[in-house]
Amino acid sequence: MTTLLQRDIQSWRDIGGLHTAEEIAHQPAIWRALATILRSEQASLAAFLGDALSNPQQRVILTGAGSSAYVGEIVVDELNKSWPAQIRAIATTTLLTHHELYLEAAAPTLLVSFARSGDSPESLAAVELLRQVVPGARFLNITCNADGKLARQGANDANTYNLLMPAGSCDRGFAMTSSFTSMLLAALCVLGQDTDLGRLESLASLGEQALRDWSAPVAALGSQPVQRVVYLGSGPLEALAKEAALKILELTGGRVMAMANTALGFRHGPKSAVTKESLVILLRSSKPLARQYEDDLLKELQRDSVAQTCLTVGIGGDIAADAPAWPDAWLAPLWLLMAQQYALHQSALLQLRPDNPFAGGIVNRVVQGVTIYGHDQF
């Protein structure tokens, strides 16, 4: 038994949740393995990127679908403040339908694709779209699957760099867990200005401690029935709130409805969704100004007594870690450990099989049923 699982391995195997439980638990080890990979590839990555990020004319598009798109949304502002290049997070699911709003043939463009499997039709189509619309476009594939089509088609292309995440990061379970956090941290390390990988090692240590400290209280929280879960986050943590809400939707097969918003934005209508059967989780920012606004909303929710439970995760929160005041994008993987565990326990509570909550195939681990249309047909 591990402190995360709060039950023995055979029990998780019996209910079809062992893969997901293991993939949540091994994330600190994955982060350490990522540091080793990045050290070995630091020179080749630097040569591939050159001075592109220092060029104000350079466009960098962070892309992916679903959880992979949220990776880009979490890191984009942290990267943008570091470089003159124009860095944007645009989901493949948006890029394919409205490419004319984002692509310019004459603009030097780097497409950074986040992909667990590398087999999603939108990921492959986005690369092909840029090849056709932006001559000379370059591609950085941050992916967990060396055998995926995305990695294989770029293997011998001088304009493509495949950065493979550590073994074990290509989650076997339905929900993205270790794949998400490893790609997020890879983006911060590779595209950020801080080339010291010591922060990654420190985060792994914090993650190990968090898994030990949070396991029992999160399991207890997850054992309580709930109809709705609301995640709130400010700045980059808004995208983290989206990812946390998606974990609940995925692992409960949609039986527990979930939504995400910002602390300030929540009052503008979405607050009406809170009921006595709702859990509200506020992901606390490391930024003192943001926390003032978050604290005001928390006091308001507690005063209203509308939600079943309100709790905070993060620096100074109900579920907290003794973390330094790093940028929110860097702390996001740490807070996500709580949300992943909670979703797993809710799935078990509902007697689903967490490794595949959609046994009927209504939703699939690698998306199916997508028809790709040529951009020049319309």
Short mmCIF file of C-alpha atoms in Angstrom, two decimals:
data_model
loop_
_atom_site.label_atom_id
_atom_site.label_comp_id
_atom_site.label_asym_id
_atom_site.label_seq_id
_atom_site.Cartn_x
_atom_site.Cartn_y
_atom_site.Cartn_z
CA MET A 1 0.00 0.00 0.00
CA THR A 2 1.18 3.54 -0.68
CA THR A 3 0.08 6.68 1.10
CA LEU A 4 -1.60 7.87 -2.10
CA LEU A 5 -3.72 4.85 -2.79
CA GLN A 6 -5.29 4.50 0.67
CA ARG A 7 -6.08 0.94 -0.35
CA ASP A 8 -4.00 -2.00 -1.46
CA ILE A 9 -2.92 -2.57 -5.03
CA GLN A 10 -5.22 -5.55 -5.48
CA SER A 11 -8.22 -3.45 -4.51
CA TRP A 12 -7.39 -0.89 -7.19
CA ARG A 13 -6.88 -3.70 -9.67
CA ASP A 14 -10.24 -5.21 -8.77
CA ILE A 15 -12.13 -1.98 -9.51
CA GLY A 16 -10.12 -1.17 -12.63
CA GLY A 17 -8.24 1.83 -11.24
CA LEU A 18 -4.68 0.63 -10.74
CA HIS A 19 -3.20 2.33 -13.82
CA THR A 20 -4.62 5.73 -12.91
CA ALA A 21 -3.61 5.41 -9.25
CA GLU A 22 -0.06 4.44 -10.17
CA GLU A 23 0.21 7.21 -12.75
CA ILE A 24 -0.82 9.82 -10.21
CA ALA A 25 1.61 8.42 -7.63
CA HIS A 26 4.69 8.23 -9.83
CA GLN A 27 4.67 11.84 -11.03
CA PRO A 28 7.54 13.08 -8.84
CA ALA A 29 9.68 10.25 -10.22
CA ILE A 30 8.63 11.21 -13.74
CA TRP A 31 9.65 14.83 -13.06
CA ARG A 32 13.09 13.69 -11.91
CA ALA A 33 13.45 11.54 -15.02
CA LEU A 34 12.44 14.55 -17.11
CA ALA A 35 15.28 16.58 -15.58
CA THR A 36 17.73 13.89 -16.70
CA ILE A 37 16.33 13.92 -20.24
CA LEU A 38 16.47 17.71 -20.49
CA ARG A 39 20.07 17.80 -19.29
CA SER A 40 21.07 15.33 -21.99
CA GLU A 41 19.22 17.23 -24.72
CA GLN A 42 19.91 20.78 -23.56
CA ALA A 43 22.50 21.51 -26.24
CA SER A 44 20.51 20.02 -29.13
CA LEU A 45 17.34 21.82 -28.05
CA ALA A 46 19.20 25.12 -27.82
CA ALA A 47 20.62 24.57 -31.31
CA PHE A 48 17.17 23.81 -32.72
CA LEU A 49 15.54 26.86 -31.15
CA GLY A 50 18.45 29.18 -31.92
CA ASP A 51 17.54 32.81 -31.31
CA ALA A 52 13.92 32.38 -32.41
CA LEU A 53 12.44 33.35 -29.05
CA SER A 54 14.45 36.57 -29.07
CA ASN A 55 12.92 37.64 -32.39
CA PRO A 56 9.86 39.93 -32.01
CA GLN A 57 8.61 38.71 -35.42
CA GLN A 58 8.70 35.07 -34.40
CA ARG A 59 5.34 33.42 -33.75
CA VAL A 60 5.15 30.52 -31.34
CA ILE A 61 1.88 28.59 -31.15
CA LEU A 62 1.35 26.25 -28.20
CA THR A 63 -1.23 23.70 -29.27
CA GLY A 64 -3.05 20.54 -28.32
CA ALA A 65 -6.60 19.34 -27.73
CA GLY A 66 -8.41 18.87 -24.44
CA SER A 67 -5.97 18.54 -21.56
CA SER A 68 -3.06 19.09 -23.93
CA ALA A 69 -4.49 22.49 -24.84
CA TYR A 70 -4.63 23.44 -21.16
CA VAL A 71 -0.89 22.77 -20.91
CA GLY A 72 -0.32 25.64 -23.32
CA GLU A 73 -2.81 27.88 -21.53
CA ILE A 74 -1.07 27.41 -18.18
CA VAL A 75 2.45 28.17 -19.42
CA VAL A 76 1.83 30.79 -22.13
CA ASP A 77 1.89 33.93 -20.00
CA GLU A 78 4.96 32.83 -18.06
CA LEU A 79 6.78 32.29 -21.37
CA ASN A 80 5.45 35.46 -22.95
CA LYS A 81 6.84 37.69 -20.23
CA SER A 82 10.28 36.20 -20.81
CA TRP A 83 10.73 36.68 -24.55
CA PRO A 84 10.11 39.21 -27.34
CA ALA A 85 8.59 36.46 -29.52
CA GLN A 86 4.81 36.39 -29.96
CA ILE A 87 3.71 33.32 -27.99
CA ARG A 88 0.09 32.20 -28.05
CA ALA A 89 -1.85 29.19 -26.81
CA ILE A 90 -4.28 28.06 -29.53
CA ALA A 91 -5.97 24.67 -29.33
CA THR A 92 -5.79 22.45 -32.38
CA THR A 93 -9.58 22.34 -32.23
CA THR A 94 -9.60 26.10 -32.86
CA LEU A 95 -6.66 26.25 -35.22
CA LEU A 96 -8.26 23.80 -37.64
CA THR A 97 -11.55 25.69 -37.90
CA HIS A 98 -10.22 29.30 -37.98
CA HIS A 99 -6.61 29.12 -39.09
CA GLU A 100 -6.86 32.38 -41.05
CA LEU A 101 -7.14 34.26 -37.74
CA TYR A 102 -3.85 32.90 -36.43
CA LEU A 103 -1.54 31.99 -39.30
CA GLU A 104 0.38 34.21 -41.70
CA ALA A 105 2.38 32.73 -44.53
CA ALA A 106 5.24 35.22 -44.25
CA ALA A 107 5.64 35.06 -40.46
CA PRO A 108 8.30 32.73 -39.02
CA THR A 109 6.31 30.23 -36.98
CA LEU A 110 7.11 27.51 -34.48
CA LEU A 111 4.31 25.08 -33.65
CA VAL A 112 4.75 23.46 -30.24
CA SER A 113 2.48 20.41 -30.06
CA PHE A 114 1.61 18.79 -26.75
CA ALA A 115 0.45 15.21 -27.27
CA ARG A 116 0.16 12.20 -25.01
CA SER A 117 -0.35 9.62 -27.74
CA GLY A 118 0.55 11.67 -30.79
CA ASP A 119 -2.25 9.89 -32.66
CA SER A 120 -5.08 12.38 -32.25
CA PRO A 121 -6.35 13.42 -35.69
CA GLU A 122 -6.36 17.12 -34.78
CA SER A 123 -2.70 17.04 -33.70
CA LEU A 124 -1.63 15.49 -36.98
CA ALA A 125 -3.87 17.77 -39.03
CA ALA A 126 -2.53 20.91 -37.33
CA VAL A 127 1.01 20.04 -38.36
CA GLU A 128 -0.08 19.38 -41.93
CA LEU A 129 -2.03 22.64 -41.96
CA LEU A 130 1.05 24.65 -41.04
CA ARG A 131 3.15 22.84 -43.62
CA GLN A 132 0.69 23.98 -46.28
CA VAL A 133 -0.11 27.49 -45.06
CA VAL A 134 3.20 28.62 -43.54
CA PRO A 135 6.19 27.60 -45.69
CA GLY A 136 9.25 27.10 -43.55
CA ALA A 137 7.26 26.51 -40.35
CA ARG A 138 9.13 24.57 -37.68
CA PHE A 139 7.80 22.04 -35.20
CA LEU A 140 8.60 21.11 -31.61
CA ASN A 141 6.69 18.00 -30.59
CA ILE A 142 6.52 17.49 -26.83
CA THR A 143 5.01 14.03 -26.68
CA CYS A 144 4.87 10.96 -24.47
CA ASN A 145 4.76 8.34 -27.23
CA ALA A 146 7.77 7.59 -29.42
CA ASP A 147 5.58 5.28 -31.51
CA GLY A 148 2.84 7.85 -32.11
CA LYS A 149 2.25 9.17 -35.61
CA LEU A 150 3.25 12.69 -34.56
CA ALA A 151 6.71 11.58 -33.45
CA ARG A 152 7.21 9.15 -36.32
CA GLN A 153 6.33 11.62 -39.07
CA GLY A 154 8.79 14.18 -37.70
CA ALA A 155 11.64 11.79 -36.98
CA ASN A 156 13.66 12.56 -40.12
CA ASP A 157 12.57 16.15 -40.66
CA ALA A 158 15.22 18.83 -40.09
CA ASN A 159 12.49 21.33 -39.20
CA THR A 160 11.08 19.10 -36.44
CA TYR A 161 12.36 18.28 -32.97
CA ASN A 162 10.77 15.41 -31.05
CA LEU A 163 11.14 15.87 -27.30
CA LEU A 164 10.03 12.60 -25.75
CA MET A 165 8.78 12.54 -22.19
CA PRO A 166 10.07 9.90 -19.73
CA ALA A 167 9.02 6.28 -19.97
CA GLY A 168 5.82 5.79 -18.00
CA SER A 169 4.44 9.24 -18.84
CA CYS A 170 2.21 7.91 -21.63
CA ASP A 171 -0.65 7.19 -19.25
CA ARG A 172 -2.38 3.86 -19.71
CA GLY A 173 -5.46 5.15 -17.90
CA PHE A 174 -8.15 7.12 -19.69
CA ALA A 175 -7.38 10.45 -18.01
CA MET A 176 -4.17 12.37 -18.61
CA THR A 177 -2.21 12.67 -15.36
CA SER A 178 1.57 12.21 -15.51
CA SER A 179 1.55 13.01 -19.23
CA PHE A 180 -0.01 16.39 -18.47
CA THR A 181 2.41 17.48 -15.75
CA SER A 182 5.51 16.21 -17.55
CA MET A 183 4.68 18.10 -20.75
CA LEU A 184 3.83 21.24 -18.78
CA LEU A 185 7.16 21.19 -16.95
CA ALA A 186 9.04 20.39 -20.14
CA ALA A 187 7.57 23.48 -21.79
CA LEU A 188 8.56 25.71 -18.88
CA CYS A 189 12.10 24.32 -18.85
CA VAL A 190 12.71 24.28 -22.60
CA LEU A 191 10.95 27.49 -23.62
CA GLY A 192 11.54 29.50 -20.44
CA GLN A 193 14.62 31.53 -19.61
CA ASP A 194 15.47 29.60 -16.45
CA THR A 195 17.79 26.87 -17.69
CA ASP A 196 18.62 25.68 -14.15
CA LEU A 197 16.84 22.36 -13.72
CA GLY A 198 17.20 22.53 -9.96
CA ARG A 199 13.66 23.87 -9.67
CA LEU A 200 12.37 20.71 -11.33
CA GLU A 201 14.20 18.58 -8.78
CA SER A 202 12.84 20.70 -5.93
CA LEU A 203 9.31 20.38 -7.30
CA ALA A 204 9.67 16.60 -7.33
CA SER A 205 10.56 16.65 -3.64
CA LEU A 206 7.56 18.88 -2.91
CA GLY A 207 5.37 16.49 -4.90
CA GLU A 208 6.52 13.50 -2.88
CA GLN A 209 5.75 15.29 0.37
CA ALA A 210 2.36 16.45 -0.93
CA LEU A 211 1.38 12.93 -1.92
CA ARG A 212 2.21 11.72 1.60
CA ASP A 213 0.47 14.58 3.39
CA TRP A 214 -2.62 14.92 1.23
CA SER A 215 -3.46 11.29 0.55
CA ALA A 216 -5.67 10.65 3.58
CA PRO A 217 -7.60 13.96 3.65
CA VAL A 218 -8.23 13.90 -0.10
CA ALA A 219 -9.42 10.30 0.08
CA ALA A 220 -11.81 11.30 2.88
CA LEU A 221 -13.08 14.23 0.81
CA GLY A 222 -13.50 11.96 -2.21
CA SER A 223 -15.59 9.50 -0.21
CA GLN A 224 -18.39 12.06 0.17
CA PRO A 225 -21.09 12.19 -2.54
CA VAL A 226 -21.31 15.43 -4.48
CA GLN A 227 -23.31 16.54 -7.51
CA ARG A 228 -21.24 19.50 -8.69
CA VAL A 229 -17.64 20.57 -8.35
CA VAL A 230 -16.41 24.09 -9.06
CA TYR A 231 -12.70 24.84 -9.46
CA LEU A 232 -11.57 28.47 -9.31
CA GLY A 233 -8.15 29.83 -10.23
CA SER A 234 -6.60 33.19 -11.05
CA GLY A 235 -4.18 33.95 -13.89
CA PRO A 236 -2.48 30.75 -15.14
CA LEU A 237 -4.43 28.79 -12.54
CA GLU A 238 -7.65 29.43 -14.46
CA ALA A 239 -6.43 26.91 -17.02
CA LEU A 240 -5.44 24.61 -14.19
CA ALA A 241 -9.01 24.90 -12.90
CA LYS A 242 -10.22 23.81 -16.35
CA GLU A 243 -7.97 20.76 -16.24
CA ALA A 244 -9.05 19.89 -12.69
CA ALA A 245 -12.72 20.17 -13.69
CA LEU A 246 -12.11 17.98 -16.72
CA LYS A 247 -10.61 15.25 -14.50
CA ILE A 248 -13.87 15.11 -12.53
CA LEU A 249 -15.98 14.95 -15.68
CA GLU A 250 -13.80 12.26 -17.22
CA LEU A 251 -13.28 9.99 -14.24
CA THR A 252 -16.91 10.14 -13.09
CA GLY A 253 -18.20 9.53 -16.60
CA GLY A 254 -19.98 12.88 -16.49
CA ARG A 255 -22.08 11.91 -13.45
CA VAL A 256 -20.52 14.71 -11.41
CA MET A 257 -20.81 17.98 -13.27
CA ALA A 258 -17.84 20.30 -13.03
CA MET A 259 -17.02 23.83 -14.07
CA ALA A 260 -14.09 26.24 -13.87
CA ASN A 261 -13.75 30.00 -13.57
CA THR A 262 -11.67 32.76 -12.05
CA ALA A 263 -12.20 34.05 -8.54
CA LEU A 264 -13.32 37.45 -9.80
CA GLY A 265 -15.26 36.14 -12.78
CA PHE A 266 -17.27 33.69 -10.68
CA ARG A 267 -19.61 36.38 -9.37
CA HIS A 268 -20.63 37.35 -12.90
CA GLY A 269 -23.24 34.64 -13.33
CA PRO A 270 -21.46 31.29 -12.79
CA LYS A 271 -21.92 31.57 -9.02
CA SER A 272 -25.60 30.78 -9.60
CA ALA A 273 -24.62 27.15 -10.26
CA VAL A 274 -23.60 26.57 -6.62
CA THR A 275 -26.02 24.42 -4.61
CA LYS A 276 -26.02 22.56 -1.31
CA GLU A 277 -24.69 19.55 -3.24
CA SER A 278 -21.68 21.51 -4.59
CA LEU A 279 -18.01 21.46 -3.68
CA VAL A 280 -16.09 24.66 -4.41
CA ILE A 281 -12.29 24.37 -4.58
CA LEU A 282 -10.23 27.54 -4.83
CA LEU A 283 -6.72 27.08 -6.25
CA ARG A 284 -4.73 29.77 -4.46
CA SER A 285 -2.29 31.92 -6.38
CA SER A 286 1.26 32.54 -5.22
CA LYS A 287 0.69 36.22 -6.03
CA PRO A 288 -0.38 38.22 -2.92
CA LEU A 289 -2.60 40.60 -4.90
CA ALA A 290 -4.53 37.73 -6.46
CA ARG A 291 -4.93 36.07 -3.06
CA GLN A 292 -6.64 39.18 -1.69
CA TYR A 293 -9.37 38.87 -4.31
CA GLU A 294 -9.56 35.11 -3.75
CA ASP A 295 -9.92 35.56 0.01
CA ASP A 296 -12.77 38.02 -0.50
CA LEU A 297 -14.67 35.52 -2.62
CA LEU A 298 -14.00 32.71 -0.17
CA LYS A 299 -15.40 34.78 2.71
CA GLU A 300 -18.44 35.58 0.58
CA LEU A 301 -19.09 31.91 -0.19
CA GLN A 302 -18.68 30.95 3.44
CA ARG A 303 -21.03 33.75 4.49
CA ASP A 304 -23.65 32.71 1.92
CA SER A 305 -23.53 29.07 3.13
CA VAL A 306 -24.75 27.92 -0.28
CA ALA A 307 -22.13 25.27 -1.10
CA GLN A 308 -21.82 21.91 0.63
CA THR A 309 -18.09 22.57 1.16
CA CYS A 310 -15.60 25.31 0.26
CA LEU A 311 -11.89 24.63 0.53
CA THR A 312 -8.63 26.06 -0.70
CA VAL A 313 -5.61 24.37 -2.26
CA GLY A 314 -2.23 26.06 -2.45
CA ILE A 315 -0.02 28.35 -0.42
CA GLY A 316 -1.76 28.95 2.90
CA GLY A 317 -4.71 26.79 1.85
CA ASP A 318 -6.66 24.05 3.58
CA ILE A 319 -4.62 21.62 1.51
CA ALA A 320 -1.19 23.19 1.34
CA ALA A 321 2.50 22.55 0.80
CA ASP A 322 5.48 24.46 2.14
CA ALA A 323 6.25 25.68 -1.37
CA PRO A 324 8.29 28.73 -2.33
CA ALA A 325 6.55 31.67 -3.97
CA TRP A 326 7.32 30.48 -7.50
CA PRO A 327 5.23 31.61 -10.47
CA ASP A 328 1.81 29.96 -10.57
CA ALA A 329 2.62 28.05 -13.75
CA TRP A 330 5.45 26.25 -11.94
CA LEU A 331 3.29 25.37 -8.94
CA ALA A 332 0.35 24.19 -11.04
CA PRO A 333 1.55 20.54 -11.23
CA LEU A 334 1.77 20.43 -7.45
CA TRP A 335 -1.81 21.60 -6.89
CA LEU A 336 -3.02 19.30 -9.63
CA LEU A 337 -1.92 16.30 -7.58
CA MET A 338 -4.84 17.04 -5.26
CA ALA A 339 -7.39 17.36 -8.06
CA GLN A 340 -6.26 14.15 -9.74
CA GLN A 341 -6.55 12.16 -6.51
CA TYR A 342 -9.95 13.62 -5.74
CA ALA A 343 -11.30 12.68 -9.17
CA LEU A 344 -9.95 9.15 -8.79
CA HIS A 345 -11.71 8.67 -5.43
CA GLN A 346 -14.96 10.09 -6.79
CA SER A 347 -14.78 7.61 -9.65
CA ALA A 348 -14.33 4.75 -7.18
CA LEU A 349 -17.19 6.06 -5.05
CA LEU A 350 -19.51 5.87 -8.05
CA GLN A 351 -18.36 2.27 -8.67
CA LEU A 352 -16.93 3.11 -12.07
CA ARG A 353 -13.70 1.71 -13.49
CA PRO A 354 -11.36 4.73 -13.30
CA ASP A 355 -8.95 3.42 -15.95
CA ASN A 356 -11.85 3.41 -18.42
CA PRO A 357 -14.99 5.15 -17.12
CA PHE A 358 -16.59 4.99 -20.58
CA ALA A 359 -16.77 1.26 -21.18
CA GLY A 360 -19.36 1.82 -23.91
CA GLY A 361 -16.88 3.85 -25.95
CA ILE A 362 -18.90 7.08 -25.96
CA VAL A 363 -15.67 8.93 -25.15
CA ASN A 364 -12.27 7.44 -26.02
CA ARG A 365 -8.71 7.76 -24.73
CA VAL A 366 -7.61 8.81 -28.24
CA VAL A 367 -10.43 10.80 -29.81
CA GLN A 368 -12.35 9.11 -32.61
CA GLY A 369 -14.91 10.17 -35.17
CA VAL A 370 -13.12 13.32 -36.37
CA THR A 371 -13.26 14.12 -40.09
CA ILE A 372 -10.49 16.45 -41.23
CA TYR A 373 -11.44 18.86 -44.00
CA GLY A 374 -9.01 20.59 -46.32
CA HIS A 375 -8.49 24.24 -45.41
CA ASP A 376 -8.72 25.26 -49.09
CA GLN A 377 -12.11 23.62 -49.70
CA PHE A 378 -14.16 26.55 -48.46
#
